[in-house]
C-alpha positions as MATLAB code, in Angstrom:
seq = 'MAKPLVQMALDSLDFDQTVALATKVAPHVDILEIGTPCIKHNGINLLKTLRDKFPNNKILVDLKTMDAGYYEAEPFYKAGADICTVLGTADIGTIKGVIDVANAYGKEAQVDLINVIDKGARTKEVAALGAHIIGVHTGLDQQAAGQTPFVDLGLVASFGLPVKVSVAGGIKPATVQQVVKAGANIVVAGAAIYGAADPAAAAAEITALARSA';
ca = [
      -5.545   -1.593    7.193;
      -8.617   -3.711    6.451;
     -11.137   -4.074    9.228;
     -10.183   -6.788   11.725;
     -12.128  -10.018   11.530;
     -13.562  -11.797   14.550;
     -13.402  -15.569   14.781;
     -15.429  -17.698   17.178;
     -13.897  -20.972   18.357;
     -16.429  -23.801   18.611;
     -14.876  -26.218   21.092;
     -17.759  -28.419   22.282;
     -17.634  -32.139   21.497;
     -21.415  -32.274   21.132;
     -22.594  -32.002   17.505;
     -26.011  -30.476   18.242;
     -24.678  -28.050   20.856;
     -22.048  -26.876   18.386;
     -24.628  -26.186   15.686;
     -26.900  -24.444   18.201;
     -24.103  -22.196   19.437;
     -23.012  -21.401   15.888;
     -26.605  -20.399   15.091;
     -26.541  -17.865   17.930;
     -23.171  -16.292   17.137;
     -22.899  -16.548   13.331;
     -24.634  -13.205   12.659;
     -22.133  -11.441   14.938;
     -18.776  -12.909   13.811;
     -16.896  -13.262   10.541;
     -15.326  -16.710   10.944;
     -16.657  -19.858   12.574;
     -13.828  -22.069   13.792;
     -14.342  -25.785   14.283;
     -11.840  -26.401   17.062;
      -9.453  -29.342   17.021;
     -11.244  -31.503   19.628;
     -14.558  -30.662   17.967;
     -13.505  -31.712   14.445;
     -11.749  -34.835   15.734;
     -14.870  -35.917   17.595;
     -17.508  -34.976   15.023;
     -15.703  -35.295   11.710;
     -16.233  -33.729    8.328;
     -20.045  -34.000    8.526;
     -20.037  -31.153   11.039;
     -18.188  -28.981    8.539;
     -20.730  -29.849    5.835;
     -23.605  -29.005    8.172;
     -22.136  -25.641    9.153;
     -21.273  -24.821    5.542;
     -24.881  -25.420    4.507;
     -26.366  -23.460    7.397;
     -24.016  -20.474    7.375;
     -23.122  -19.526    3.794;
     -22.187  -15.977    4.797;
     -19.494  -16.943    7.312;
     -16.017  -18.166    6.589;
     -15.279  -21.513    8.229;
     -11.897  -22.457    9.653;
     -11.153  -26.100   10.413;
      -8.443  -26.316   13.059;
      -6.831  -29.515   11.817;
      -3.398  -28.708   13.288;
      -1.951  -30.906   10.548;
       1.444  -32.413   11.397;
       2.009  -34.701    8.394;
       0.591  -35.450    4.937;
      -0.447  -31.841    4.478;
      -2.049  -31.888    1.040;
      -3.709  -35.276    1.591;
      -5.176  -34.408    4.982;
      -6.432  -30.919    4.165;
      -7.897  -31.503    0.704;
     -11.139  -33.240    1.805;
     -11.927  -30.340    4.135;
     -11.414  -27.709    1.456;
     -13.595  -29.799   -0.847;
     -16.303  -29.921    1.833;
     -16.389  -26.146    2.208;
     -13.618  -25.067    4.572;
     -12.236  -21.616    3.828;
      -9.185  -22.026    6.068;
      -7.337  -25.072    7.404;
      -4.519  -24.977    9.923;
      -1.134  -26.668    9.841;
       1.326  -26.696   12.716;
       4.393  -24.523   12.419;
       6.360  -27.333   14.037;
       5.575  -29.605   11.072;
       8.070  -30.410    8.338;
       8.329  -27.600    5.799;
       7.075  -30.013    3.120;
       3.926  -30.626    5.145;
       3.305  -26.908    5.496;
       3.877  -26.407    1.787;
       1.359  -29.166    1.050;
      -1.409  -27.357    2.930;
      -0.519  -24.051    1.261;
      -0.538  -25.734   -2.152;
      -3.940  -27.366   -1.679;
      -5.399  -24.149   -0.300;
      -4.230  -22.343   -3.416;
      -5.638  -25.103   -5.620;
      -9.110  -24.486   -4.143;
      -8.832  -20.713   -3.893;
      -8.765  -20.913   -0.081;
      -6.334  -20.031    2.718;
      -3.804  -21.919    4.826;
      -2.999  -20.856    8.377;
       0.293  -21.788   10.022;
      -0.132  -22.176   13.788;
       2.959  -21.112   15.756;
       1.965  -22.953   18.939;
       5.101  -24.494   20.505;
       7.388  -23.217   17.712;
      10.682  -22.278   19.387;
      11.980  -19.711   16.870;
       8.730  -18.070   15.885;
      10.432  -15.302   13.948;
      12.416  -17.602   11.693;
       9.498  -19.921   11.021;
       7.170  -16.994   10.289;
       9.538  -15.638    7.641;
      10.070  -19.107    6.178;
       6.384  -19.961    5.746;
       5.503  -16.462    4.544;
       8.052  -16.955    1.770;
       6.248  -20.195    0.875;
       2.984  -18.299    0.493;
       1.225  -18.923    3.816;
      -1.905  -16.813    3.963;
      -2.311  -16.502    7.737;
       0.110  -16.761   10.664;
      -1.567  -17.961   13.840;
      -0.143  -16.570   17.072;
      -1.627  -19.074   19.478;
      -1.289  -19.427   23.224;
      -2.840  -22.812   23.976;
      -5.160  -23.673   26.847;
      -2.417  -25.384   28.835;
      -0.100  -22.412   28.271;
      -2.838  -20.015   29.372;
      -3.265  -22.050   32.531;
       0.428  -21.460   33.200;
      -0.073  -17.703   32.857;
       1.161  -17.145   29.306;
      -0.370  -14.631   26.881;
       0.054  -14.065   23.122;
       1.140  -10.413   23.263;
       4.924  -10.794   23.024;
       4.671  -13.215   20.105;
       2.109  -10.989   18.382;
       4.435   -8.014   18.623;
       7.270  -10.018   17.090;
       5.256  -11.381   14.153;
       3.540   -8.071   13.408;
       6.873   -6.216   13.461;
       8.033   -8.003   10.309;
       5.407   -6.317    8.145;
       5.008   -9.422    5.999;
       2.234   -9.787    3.388;
       0.270  -12.219    5.551;
      -2.689  -11.917    7.887;
      -1.984  -12.371   11.586;
      -4.483  -14.290   13.707;
      -4.307  -14.160   17.500;
      -5.822  -16.681   19.911;
      -5.332  -17.277   23.580;
      -7.662  -15.992   26.271;
      -8.920  -13.007   24.274;
     -11.761  -11.209   26.054;
     -13.481   -7.814   25.776;
     -10.814   -6.140   27.908;
      -8.004   -7.209   25.559;
      -9.632   -7.112   22.101;
      -8.559   -3.582   21.234;
      -5.084   -4.223   22.575;
      -4.478   -7.103   20.174;
      -5.923   -5.209   17.194;
      -3.704   -2.206   17.896;
      -0.748   -4.580   18.215;
      -1.277   -5.815   14.668;
      -3.859   -8.610   14.710;
      -5.969   -8.951   11.567;
      -8.049  -11.797   13.023;
      -9.121  -11.891   16.664;
     -10.116  -15.311   17.975;
     -12.446  -15.592   20.946;
     -13.641  -18.820   22.492;
     -14.533  -18.990   26.163;
     -15.304  -15.261   26.269;
     -18.233  -16.024   23.941;
     -19.342  -19.581   24.632;
     -18.911  -19.148   28.381;
     -21.040  -16.007   28.488;
     -24.627  -15.974   29.713;
     -25.624  -14.539   26.326;
     -23.154  -15.760   23.670;
     -24.743  -13.676   20.911;
     -24.389  -10.483   22.923;
     -20.826  -11.355   23.879;
     -19.923  -11.970   20.233;
     -21.518   -8.689   19.181;
     -19.585   -6.820   21.891;
     -16.238   -8.297   20.902;
     -16.845   -7.547   17.222;
     -17.838   -3.956   17.991;
     -14.707   -3.477   20.099;
     -12.485   -4.942   17.379;
     -14.016   -2.717   14.705;
     -13.572    0.422   16.809;
      -9.955   -0.228   17.782;
];
């Protein structure tokens, strides 16, 4: 199994704060994620700025596309995104559009399973279409209700499909190795890094834990 990758979710609405935080954590993570509220508020210029400043990191733009997949995602791939997300609840044609445009630019499409009812069936369906990454995602509101991503991760990983599995949802140092051992290829941390007193140190710790799992 290839070494797990660590992804940092940038969720601030402030452009300058986002760039400043990315500057601190970029040396310690593999993927910089521009979170959905962040990209909606700041737009594609934030992606261009991060792409210029951090050529050694992959950048994920969490578009959560629900319609017009190819049309919506293409400008972001053109501007330097390595990964764009599309909702698993979207029409299969929308999902295929994001996969197709990712392939056209030599990039990756991630299908986010948040709020998908039959996660197993949809995972198999989009994997057959050529999805590159399956996102097992417990949202902030779901976390507040006490949910975790572990059951869904176990289900998706059990299929042994030729896709990467990304896991997000309250991941912290105490649970990093658990999710890697359960089959995660990409570990996403947000608040555990940006809420820490020293975000760079927190990112370095999480990456070290993931690598040693």
